[in-house]
């Protein structure tokens, strides 16, 4: 069993859980994910790794309650335990000293961006971070992101905090005004990642996106995470989750993401 050692309610629908899983924590790297199952009857769900602590032997994950299992998970408390916790899975982010990089996180996508930004900073990059959410209440890990970046910019869709508008407005400004940006990471809802890729495309800046949101079982078996990258079929959970954002077929990705929506709504009724 895998014990929950800390739970934080970040907003009514966003929860943080730190889970004891020393073997996973020992190997986890930025960009990877885990799969958990609440109990024997539960479905397996993939969640991104927001942080890992090798000394404490823990993995931190931040999730939004969007379906049956994440809602159930959200009702658990510190001291409760999970039946299965498998990982780290997926390919780690390609961390190197690129020079100046921009890390963009939207919604709960800020969570997986955090270890990537930290690793990039440790590798010697100048890290400009841009985080955003629909409203101030849904904005997560501002202080944490500030600690691992050279500069932090914030946007909210409704203007309740920071720039009134989208993270991509701020990204465009940086690309226009700051000279060379070597690489951009963009993680968040699929529509946001598509917007990040379209913003950087005219500037020719390599852009990495994480196709976590389209994964279902995370094991290469369900086929739900098939994504077309540069005309080749890839599985987000095995070949990714990170891909070149300029090569992803976004229309197909958006269709896949909506595939299970009807079924999920039936379960929740
Ligand atoms: Fe099922 Fe990748 S999530 S095959």
PDB file of C-alpha atoms and ligand atoms in Angstrom:
ATOM      1  CA  UNK A   1       0.000   0.000   0.000  1.00  0.00           C
ATOM      2  CA  UNK A   2       1.135   3.558  -0.700  1.00  0.00           C
ATOM      3  CA  UNK A   3       0.396   6.015   2.069  1.00  0.00           C
ATOM      4  CA  UNK A   4      -0.746   9.584   1.471  1.00  0.00           C
ATOM      5  CA  UNK A   5       1.490  11.648   3.766  1.00  0.00           C
ATOM      6  CA  UNK A   6       0.176  15.103   2.877  1.00  0.00           C
ATOM      7  CA  UNK A   7      -2.960  16.506   1.314  1.00  0.00           C
ATOM      8  CA  UNK A   8      -3.531  20.106   0.388  1.00  0.00           C
ATOM      9  CA  UNK A   9      -6.769  21.509  -0.973  1.00  0.00           C
ATOM     10  CA  UNK A  10      -5.537  24.097  -3.462  1.00  0.00           C
ATOM     11  CA  UNK A  11      -9.008  25.042  -4.708  1.00  0.00           C
ATOM     12  CA  UNK A  12     -12.390  23.287  -4.420  1.00  0.00           C
ATOM     13  CA  UNK A  13     -11.437  21.120  -7.410  1.00  0.00           C
ATOM     14  CA  UNK A  14      -7.632  21.040  -7.291  1.00  0.00           C
ATOM     15  CA  UNK A  15      -5.888  18.824  -4.731  1.00  0.00           C
ATOM     16  CA  UNK A  16      -2.258  18.102  -3.953  1.00  0.00           C
ATOM     17  CA  UNK A  17      -1.171  14.756  -2.572  1.00  0.00           C
ATOM     18  CA  UNK A  18       2.269  13.687  -1.434  1.00  0.00           C
ATOM     19  CA  UNK A  19       2.483   9.906  -1.539  1.00  0.00           C
ATOM     20  CA  UNK A  20       5.035   7.569  -0.023  1.00  0.00           C
ATOM     21  CA  UNK A  21       6.587   5.578  -2.864  1.00  0.00           C
ATOM     22  CA  UNK A  22      10.371   5.394  -2.288  1.00  0.00           C
ATOM     23  CA  UNK A  23      11.139   3.253  -5.325  1.00  0.00           C
ATOM     24  CA  UNK A  24       9.325   5.630  -7.660  1.00  0.00           C
ATOM     25  CA  UNK A  25      10.881   8.692  -5.999  1.00  0.00           C
ATOM     26  CA  UNK A  26      14.376   7.230  -6.385  1.00  0.00           C
ATOM     27  CA  UNK A  27      14.053   7.123 -10.171  1.00  0.00           C
ATOM     28  CA  UNK A  28      11.608   9.932 -11.030  1.00  0.00           C
ATOM     29  CA  UNK A  29      12.713  12.641 -13.439  1.00  0.00           C
ATOM     30  CA  UNK A  30      11.121  15.790 -14.795  1.00  0.00           C
ATOM     31  CA  UNK A  31       8.516  15.113 -17.478  1.00  0.00           C
ATOM     32  CA  UNK A  32       7.435  11.688 -16.259  1.00  0.00           C
ATOM     33  CA  UNK A  33       4.156  10.406 -14.831  1.00  0.00           C
ATOM     34  CA  UNK A  34       2.792   7.712 -12.538  1.00  0.00           C
ATOM     35  CA  UNK A  35      -0.251   5.447 -12.623  1.00  0.00           C
ATOM     36  CA  UNK A  36      -2.306   4.867  -9.530  1.00  0.00           C
ATOM     37  CA  UNK A  37      -5.265   2.790  -8.499  1.00  0.00           C
ATOM     38  CA  UNK A  38      -7.231   3.683  -5.386  1.00  0.00           C
ATOM     39  CA  UNK A  39      -8.306   0.109  -4.598  1.00  0.00           C
ATOM     40  CA  UNK A  40      -8.640  -3.329  -6.186  1.00  0.00           C
ATOM     41  CA  UNK A  41     -11.825  -2.378  -8.056  1.00  0.00           C
ATOM     42  CA  UNK A  42     -10.633   1.062  -9.122  1.00  0.00           C
ATOM     43  CA  UNK A  43      -9.568   2.125 -12.600  1.00  0.00           C
ATOM     44  CA  UNK A  44      -5.944   2.967 -13.265  1.00  0.00           C
ATOM     45  CA  UNK A  45      -5.324   6.644 -13.893  1.00  0.00           C
ATOM     46  CA  UNK A  46      -2.155   8.397 -15.037  1.00  0.00           C
ATOM     47  CA  UNK A  47      -1.118  11.554 -13.158  1.00  0.00           C
ATOM     48  CA  UNK A  48       1.852  13.799 -13.802  1.00  0.00           C
ATOM     49  CA  UNK A  49       4.673  14.087 -11.289  1.00  0.00           C
ATOM     50  CA  UNK A  50       4.689  17.571  -9.761  1.00  0.00           C
ATOM     51  CA  UNK A  51       7.606  16.898  -7.451  1.00  0.00           C
ATOM     52  CA  UNK A  52       9.742  14.104  -6.050  1.00  0.00           C
ATOM     53  CA  UNK A  53      11.757  13.958  -2.866  1.00  0.00           C
ATOM     54  CA  UNK A  54      14.339  11.196  -2.880  1.00  0.00           C
ATOM     55  CA  UNK A  55      15.188  11.679   0.805  1.00  0.00           C
ATOM     56  CA  UNK A  56      11.597  11.467   2.022  1.00  0.00           C
ATOM     57  CA  UNK A  57      10.835   8.825  -0.600  1.00  0.00           C
ATOM     58  CA  UNK A  58       7.747  10.660  -1.807  1.00  0.00           C
ATOM     59  CA  UNK A  59       6.073  11.745  -5.027  1.00  0.00           C
ATOM     60  CA  UNK A  60       3.826  14.796  -5.153  1.00  0.00           C
ATOM     61  CA  UNK A  61       0.999  14.986  -7.611  1.00  0.00           C
ATOM     62  CA  UNK A  62      -1.536  17.746  -8.211  1.00  0.00           C
ATOM     63  CA  UNK A  63      -4.805  16.855  -9.897  1.00  0.00           C
ATOM     64  CA  UNK A  64      -8.037  18.434 -10.910  1.00  0.00           C
ATOM     65  CA  UNK A  65     -11.240  16.553 -10.151  1.00  0.00           C
ATOM     66  CA  UNK A  66     -12.504  16.023 -13.660  1.00  0.00           C
ATOM     67  CA  UNK A  67     -13.917  12.501 -13.590  1.00  0.00           C
ATOM     68  CA  UNK A  68     -15.148   9.719 -11.325  1.00  0.00           C
ATOM     69  CA  UNK A  69     -11.742   8.501 -10.125  1.00  0.00           C
ATOM     70  CA  UNK A  70     -10.147  11.912  -9.553  1.00  0.00           C
ATOM     71  CA  UNK A  71     -13.231  12.920  -7.540  1.00  0.00           C
ATOM     72  CA  UNK A  72     -12.918   9.779  -5.418  1.00  0.00           C
ATOM     73  CA  UNK A  73      -9.206  10.386  -4.995  1.00  0.00           C
ATOM     74  CA  UNK A  74      -9.978  13.917  -3.829  1.00  0.00           C
ATOM     75  CA  UNK A  75     -12.004  12.553  -0.899  1.00  0.00           C
ATOM     76  CA  UNK A  76      -9.004  10.655   0.537  1.00  0.00           C
ATOM     77  CA  UNK A  77      -7.002  12.195   3.354  1.00  0.00           C
ATOM     78  CA  UNK A  78      -3.460  12.049   4.733  1.00  0.00           C
ATOM     79  CA  UNK A  79      -3.045   8.648   6.373  1.00  0.00           C
ATOM     80  CA  UNK A  80      -5.179   6.843   3.753  1.00  0.00           C
ATOM     81  CA  UNK A  81      -3.420   4.516   1.338  1.00  0.00           C
ATOM     82  CA  UNK A  82      -3.593   3.634  -2.347  1.00  0.00           C
ATOM     83  CA  UNK A  83      -3.570   0.069  -3.685  1.00  0.00           C
ATOM     84  CA  UNK A  84      -1.200   0.689  -6.620  1.00  0.00           C
ATOM     85  CA  UNK A  85       1.299   3.339  -7.495  1.00  0.00           C
ATOM     86  CA  UNK A  86       3.453   2.587 -10.525  1.00  0.00           C
ATOM     87  CA  UNK A  87       6.211   4.615 -12.121  1.00  0.00           C
ATOM     88  CA  UNK A  88       8.048   6.599 -13.128  1.00  0.00           C
ATOM     89  CA  UNK A  89       6.620   6.152 -16.637  1.00  0.00           C
ATOM     90  CA  UNK A  90       7.175   7.952 -19.925  1.00  0.00           C
ATOM     91  CA  UNK A  91      10.300   9.557 -21.305  1.00  0.00           C
ATOM     92  CA  UNK A  92      11.991  12.216 -19.156  1.00  0.00           C
ATOM     93  CA  UNK A  93      12.275  15.791 -20.464  1.00  0.00           C
ATOM     94  CA  UNK A  94      15.424  16.555 -22.450  1.00  0.00           C
ATOM     95  CA  UNK A  95      17.271  18.748 -20.002  1.00  0.00           C
ATOM     96  CA  UNK A  96      20.390  20.587 -21.207  1.00  0.00           C
ATOM     97  CA  UNK A  97      21.906  24.045 -21.063  1.00  0.00           C
ATOM     98  CA  UNK A  98      20.064  25.705 -23.949  1.00  0.00           C
ATOM     99  CA  UNK A  99      20.562  29.317 -22.837  1.00  0.00           C
ATOM    100  CA  UNK A 100      17.296  31.185 -22.414  1.00  0.00           C
ATOM    101  CA  UNK A 101      14.161  29.044 -22.135  1.00  0.00           C
ATOM    102  CA  UNK A 102      10.518  29.818 -21.445  1.00  0.00           C
ATOM    103  CA  UNK A 103       8.337  27.428 -19.420  1.00  0.00           C
ATOM    104  CA  UNK A 104       4.597  27.959 -19.814  1.00  0.00           C
ATOM    105  CA  UNK A 105       2.086  26.266 -17.511  1.00  0.00           C
ATOM    106  CA  UNK A 106      -1.695  26.570 -17.679  1.00  0.00           C
ATOM    107  CA  UNK A 107      -4.117  25.403 -14.971  1.00  0.00           C
ATOM    108  CA  UNK A 108      -2.907  22.206 -13.295  1.00  0.00           C
ATOM    109  CA  UNK A 109      -0.319  22.043 -16.092  1.00  0.00           C
ATOM    110  CA  UNK A 110       1.792  24.293 -13.859  1.00  0.00           C
ATOM    111  CA  UNK A 111       2.472  21.208 -11.702  1.00  0.00           C
ATOM    112  CA  UNK A 112       4.422  19.154 -14.289  1.00  0.00           C
ATOM    113  CA  UNK A 113       6.163  22.324 -15.516  1.00  0.00           C
ATOM    114  CA  UNK A 114       7.651  22.868 -12.049  1.00  0.00           C
ATOM    115  CA  UNK A 115      10.208  19.987 -12.019  1.00  0.00           C
ATOM    116  CA  UNK A 116      11.115  20.782 -15.643  1.00  0.00           C
ATOM    117  CA  UNK A 117      11.796  24.460 -14.828  1.00  0.00           C
ATOM    118  CA  UNK A 118      13.795  23.421 -11.762  1.00  0.00           C
ATOM    119  CA  UNK A 119      15.922  20.951 -13.760  1.00  0.00           C
ATOM    120  CA  UNK A 120      16.483  23.537 -16.517  1.00  0.00           C
ATOM    121  CA  UNK A 121      17.593  26.122 -13.970  1.00  0.00           C
ATOM    122  CA  UNK A 122      19.932  23.612 -12.330  1.00  0.00           C
ATOM    123  CA  UNK A 123      21.394  22.936 -15.787  1.00  0.00           C
ATOM    124  CA  UNK A 124      22.333  26.612 -16.068  1.00  0.00           C
ATOM    125  CA  UNK A 125      19.492  28.018 -18.197  1.00  0.00           C
ATOM    126  CA  UNK A 126      17.885  31.414 -17.798  1.00  0.00           C
ATOM    127  CA  UNK A 127      14.331  30.263 -17.115  1.00  0.00           C
ATOM    128  CA  UNK A 128      11.445  32.633 -17.803  1.00  0.00           C
ATOM    129  CA  UNK A 129       8.249  31.142 -16.391  1.00  0.00           C
ATOM    130  CA  UNK A 130       4.727  32.053 -17.465  1.00  0.00           C
ATOM    131  CA  UNK A 131       1.834  30.581 -15.509  1.00  0.00           C
ATOM    132  CA  UNK A 132      -1.862  31.108 -15.962  1.00  0.00           C
ATOM    133  CA  UNK A 133      -5.333  30.010 -14.963  1.00  0.00           C
ATOM    134  CA  UNK A 134      -8.918  30.970 -15.611  1.00  0.00           C
ATOM    135  CA  UNK A 135      -9.103  32.945 -12.336  1.00  0.00           C
ATOM    136  CA  UNK A 136      -6.794  33.786  -9.408  1.00  0.00           C
ATOM    137  CA  UNK A 137      -8.402  31.016  -7.278  1.00  0.00           C
ATOM    138  CA  UNK A 138      -7.330  28.393  -9.802  1.00  0.00           C
ATOM    139  CA  UNK A 139      -3.741  29.589 -10.031  1.00  0.00           C
ATOM    140  CA  UNK A 140      -1.337  27.150  -8.395  1.00  0.00           C
ATOM    141  CA  UNK A 141       2.279  27.142  -7.224  1.00  0.00           C
ATOM    142  CA  UNK A 142       3.151  30.778  -7.900  1.00  0.00           C
ATOM    143  CA  UNK A 143       5.791  30.843  -5.128  1.00  0.00           C
ATOM    144  CA  UNK A 144       7.208  27.476  -6.121  1.00  0.00           C
ATOM    145  CA  UNK A 145       7.541  28.552  -9.757  1.00  0.00           C
ATOM    146  CA  UNK A 146       9.139  31.850  -8.751  1.00  0.00           C
ATOM    147  CA  UNK A 147      11.765  29.932  -6.775  1.00  0.00           C
ATOM    148  CA  UNK A 148      12.895  27.945  -9.831  1.00  0.00           C
ATOM    149  CA  UNK A 149      12.827  30.707 -12.434  1.00  0.00           C
ATOM    150  CA  UNK A 150      14.733  33.876 -13.209  1.00  0.00           C
ATOM    151  CA  UNK A 151      11.485  35.695 -13.873  1.00  0.00           C
ATOM    152  CA  UNK A 152       7.829  34.827 -13.379  1.00  0.00           C
ATOM    153  CA  UNK A 153       4.891  36.243 -15.320  1.00  0.00           C
ATOM    154  CA  UNK A 154       1.255  35.532 -14.485  1.00  0.00           C
ATOM    155  CA  UNK A 155      -1.927  35.714 -16.544  1.00  0.00           C
ATOM    156  CA  UNK A 156      -5.560  35.047 -15.689  1.00  0.00           C
ATOM    157  CA  UNK A 157      -8.342  34.785 -18.273  1.00  0.00           C
ATOM    158  CA  UNK A 158     -10.652  37.004 -16.204  1.00  0.00           C
ATOM    159  CA  UNK A 159      -7.991  39.523 -15.159  1.00  0.00           C
ATOM    160  CA  UNK A 160      -8.443  38.757 -11.444  1.00  0.00           C
ATOM    161  CA  UNK A 161      -4.633  38.563 -11.088  1.00  0.00           C
ATOM    162  CA  UNK A 162      -1.643  39.454 -13.243  1.00  0.00           C
ATOM    163  CA  UNK A 163      -2.066  40.046 -16.954  1.00  0.00           C
ATOM    164  CA  UNK A 164      -5.699  40.042 -18.101  1.00  0.00           C
ATOM    165  CA  UNK A 165      -5.620  37.525 -20.914  1.00  0.00           C
ATOM    166  CA  UNK A 166      -3.786  34.404 -21.974  1.00  0.00           C
ATOM    167  CA  UNK A 167      -0.331  33.033 -21.231  1.00  0.00           C
ATOM    168  CA  UNK A 168       0.301  33.182 -24.964  1.00  0.00           C
ATOM    169  CA  UNK A 169      -0.035  37.018 -24.937  1.00  0.00           C
ATOM    170  CA  UNK A 170       2.898  37.130 -22.514  1.00  0.00           C
ATOM    171  CA  UNK A 171       4.821  34.505 -24.469  1.00  0.00           C
ATOM    172  CA  UNK A 172       4.456  36.546 -27.674  1.00  0.00           C
ATOM    173  CA  UNK A 173       5.753  39.658 -25.898  1.00  0.00           C
ATOM    174  CA  UNK A 174       8.817  37.779 -24.666  1.00  0.00           C
ATOM    175  CA  UNK A 175       9.539  36.391 -28.134  1.00  0.00           C
ATOM    176  CA  UNK A 176       9.200  39.839 -29.697  1.00  0.00           C
ATOM    177  CA  UNK A 177      11.126  41.835 -27.122  1.00  0.00           C
ATOM    178  CA  UNK A 178      13.804  39.644 -25.557  1.00  0.00           C
ATOM    179  CA  UNK A 179      15.991  38.379 -28.345  1.00  0.00           C
ATOM    180  CA  UNK A 180      16.849  34.737 -28.662  1.00  0.00           C
ATOM    181  CA  UNK A 181      14.792  32.159 -26.838  1.00  0.00           C
ATOM    182  CA  UNK A 182      16.303  28.703 -27.354  1.00  0.00           C
ATOM    183  CA  UNK A 183      13.358  26.527 -26.367  1.00  0.00           C
ATOM    184  CA  UNK A 184       9.835  26.713 -25.020  1.00  0.00           C
ATOM    185  CA  UNK A 185       7.945  24.177 -22.919  1.00  0.00           C
ATOM    186  CA  UNK A 186       4.158  24.474 -22.821  1.00  0.00           C
ATOM    187  CA  UNK A 187       2.020  22.241 -20.604  1.00  0.00           C
ATOM    188  CA  UNK A 188      -1.671  22.627 -19.886  1.00  0.00           C
ATOM    189  CA  UNK A 189      -5.007  22.002 -21.574  1.00  0.00           C
ATOM    190  CA  UNK A 190      -4.680  20.771 -25.161  1.00  0.00           C
ATOM    191  CA  UNK A 191      -6.116  24.019 -26.573  1.00  0.00           C
ATOM    192  CA  UNK A 192      -3.544  26.011 -24.628  1.00  0.00           C
ATOM    193  CA  UNK A 193      -0.665  23.833 -25.831  1.00  0.00           C
ATOM    194  CA  UNK A 194      -1.861  24.245 -29.396  1.00  0.00           C
ATOM    195  CA  UNK A 195      -1.914  28.036 -28.866  1.00  0.00           C
ATOM    196  CA  UNK A 196       1.625  27.961 -27.433  1.00  0.00           C
ATOM    197  CA  UNK A 197       2.857  25.998 -30.467  1.00  0.00           C
ATOM    198  CA  UNK A 198       1.124  28.406 -32.867  1.00  0.00           C
ATOM    199  CA  UNK A 199       2.650  31.397 -31.032  1.00  0.00           C
ATOM    200  CA  UNK A 200       6.221  30.105 -31.299  1.00  0.00           C
ATOM    201  CA  UNK A 201       5.911  28.678 -34.831  1.00  0.00           C
ATOM    202  CA  UNK A 202       6.529  31.984 -36.703  1.00  0.00           C
ATOM    203  CA  UNK A 203       9.565  32.603 -34.481  1.00  0.00           C
ATOM    204  CA  UNK A 204      11.004  29.153 -35.237  1.00  0.00           C
ATOM    205  CA  UNK A 205      11.573  28.403 -31.547  1.00  0.00           C
ATOM    206  CA  UNK A 206      11.566  24.644 -30.764  1.00  0.00           C
ATOM    207  CA  UNK A 207       8.522  23.975 -28.594  1.00  0.00           C
ATOM    208  CA  UNK A 208       7.876  20.993 -26.381  1.00  0.00           C
ATOM    209  CA  UNK A 209       4.356  20.059 -25.288  1.00  0.00           C
ATOM    210  CA  UNK A 210       3.196  17.266 -23.003  1.00  0.00           C
ATOM    211  CA  UNK A 211       0.304  15.140 -24.215  1.00  0.00           C
ATOM    212  CA  UNK A 212      -0.653  13.976 -20.707  1.00  0.00           C
ATOM    213  CA  UNK A 213      -4.263  15.141 -21.022  1.00  0.00           C
ATOM    214  CA  UNK A 214      -5.107  12.573 -23.693  1.00  0.00           C
ATOM    215  CA  UNK A 215      -3.822   9.540 -21.784  1.00  0.00           C
ATOM    216  CA  UNK A 216      -6.296   7.047 -20.338  1.00  0.00           C
ATOM    217  CA  UNK A 217      -4.665   3.852 -19.024  1.00  0.00           C
ATOM    218  CA  UNK A 218      -1.073   5.040 -19.492  1.00  0.00           C
ATOM    219  CA  UNK A 219       0.245   1.594 -20.397  1.00  0.00           C
ATOM    220  CA  UNK A 220       0.305   1.513 -24.188  1.00  0.00           C
ATOM    221  CA  UNK A 221      -2.709  -0.805 -24.331  1.00  0.00           C
ATOM    222  CA  UNK A 222      -5.869   1.295 -24.691  1.00  0.00           C
ATOM    223  CA  UNK A 223      -4.679   3.259 -27.711  1.00  0.00           C
ATOM    224  CA  UNK A 224      -6.465   6.424 -26.562  1.00  0.00           C
ATOM    225  CA  UNK A 225      -3.266   8.444 -26.477  1.00  0.00           C
ATOM    226  CA  UNK A 226      -2.336   7.865 -30.115  1.00  0.00           C
ATOM    227  CA  UNK A 227      -1.059  11.113 -31.479  1.00  0.00           C
ATOM    228  CA  UNK A 228       0.193  11.969 -34.913  1.00  0.00           C
ATOM    229  CA  UNK A 229       3.581  13.683 -34.752  1.00  0.00           C
ATOM    230  CA  UNK A 230       5.156  14.727 -38.048  1.00  0.00           C
ATOM    231  CA  UNK A 231       2.876  12.224 -39.818  1.00  0.00           C
ATOM    232  CA  UNK A 232       3.973   9.326 -37.601  1.00  0.00           C
ATOM    233  CA  UNK A 233       1.702   7.656 -35.063  1.00  0.00           C
ATOM    234  CA  UNK A 234       3.049   7.822 -31.523  1.00  0.00           C
ATOM    235  CA  UNK A 235       1.687   6.775 -28.148  1.00  0.00           C
ATOM    236  CA  UNK A 236       1.847   9.630 -25.634  1.00  0.00           C
ATOM    237  CA  UNK A 237       2.254   7.242 -22.700  1.00  0.00           C
ATOM    238  CA  UNK A 238       5.134   5.267 -24.201  1.00  0.00           C
ATOM    239  CA  UNK A 239       6.874   7.519 -26.754  1.00  0.00           C
ATOM    240  CA  UNK A 240       6.038  10.742 -24.890  1.00  0.00           C
ATOM    241  CA  UNK A 241       4.431  12.391 -23.105  1.00  0.00           C
ATOM    242  CA  UNK A 242       6.586  15.209 -24.542  1.00  0.00           C
ATOM    243  CA  UNK A 243       6.571  15.918 -28.250  1.00  0.00           C
ATOM    244  CA  UNK A 244       7.562  18.644 -30.694  1.00  0.00           C
ATOM    245  CA  UNK A 245       4.551  20.974 -30.569  1.00  0.00           C
ATOM    246  CA  UNK A 246       5.074  22.084 -34.159  1.00  0.00           C
ATOM    247  CA  UNK A 247       4.731  18.504 -35.392  1.00  0.00           C
ATOM    248  CA  UNK A 248       1.632  17.443 -33.423  1.00  0.00           C
ATOM    249  CA  UNK A 249      -1.652  16.988 -35.301  1.00  0.00           C
ATOM    250  CA  UNK A 250      -3.741  19.088 -32.919  1.00  0.00           C
ATOM    251  CA  UNK A 251      -7.117  18.382 -34.481  1.00  0.00           C
ATOM    252  CA  UNK A 252      -6.672  14.665 -33.967  1.00  0.00           C
ATOM    253  CA  UNK A 253      -5.444  15.206 -30.407  1.00  0.00           C
ATOM    254  CA  UNK A 254      -8.523  17.274 -29.551  1.00  0.00           C
ATOM    255  CA  UNK A 255     -10.810  14.592 -31.002  1.00  0.00           C
ATOM    256  CA  UNK A 256      -9.119  11.857 -28.948  1.00  0.00           C
ATOM    257  CA  UNK A 257      -9.411  13.871 -25.784  1.00  0.00           C
ATOM    258  CA  UNK A 258     -13.166  14.125 -26.169  1.00  0.00           C
ATOM    259  CA  UNK A 259     -13.560  10.425 -26.969  1.00  0.00           C
ATOM    260  CA  UNK A 260     -14.399   9.272 -23.459  1.00  0.00           C
ATOM    261  CA  UNK A 261     -16.322  12.333 -22.334  1.00  0.00           C
ATOM    262  CA  UNK A 262     -19.765  10.790 -22.932  1.00  0.00           C
ATOM    263  CA  UNK A 263     -18.894   7.604 -21.067  1.00  0.00           C
ATOM    264  CA  UNK A 264     -17.465   9.563 -18.153  1.00  0.00           C
ATOM    265  CA  UNK A 265     -20.598  11.711 -17.949  1.00  0.00           C
ATOM    266  CA  UNK A 266     -22.748   8.552 -17.803  1.00  0.00           C
ATOM    267  CA  UNK A 267     -20.750   7.206 -14.846  1.00  0.00           C
ATOM    268  CA  UNK A 268     -21.070  10.474 -12.977  1.00  0.00           C
ATOM    269  CA  UNK A 269     -24.860  10.638 -13.364  1.00  0.00           C
TER     270      UNK A 269
HETATM  271 FE1  LIG B   1      -3.621   4.081 -23.245  1.00  0.00          FE
HETATM  272 FE2  LIG B   1      -1.409   5.349 -23.974  1.00  0.00          FE
HETATM  273  S1  LIG B   1      -2.868   5.941 -22.533  1.00  0.00           S
HETATM  274  S2  LIG B   1      -2.237   3.537 -24.797  1.00  0.00           S
END
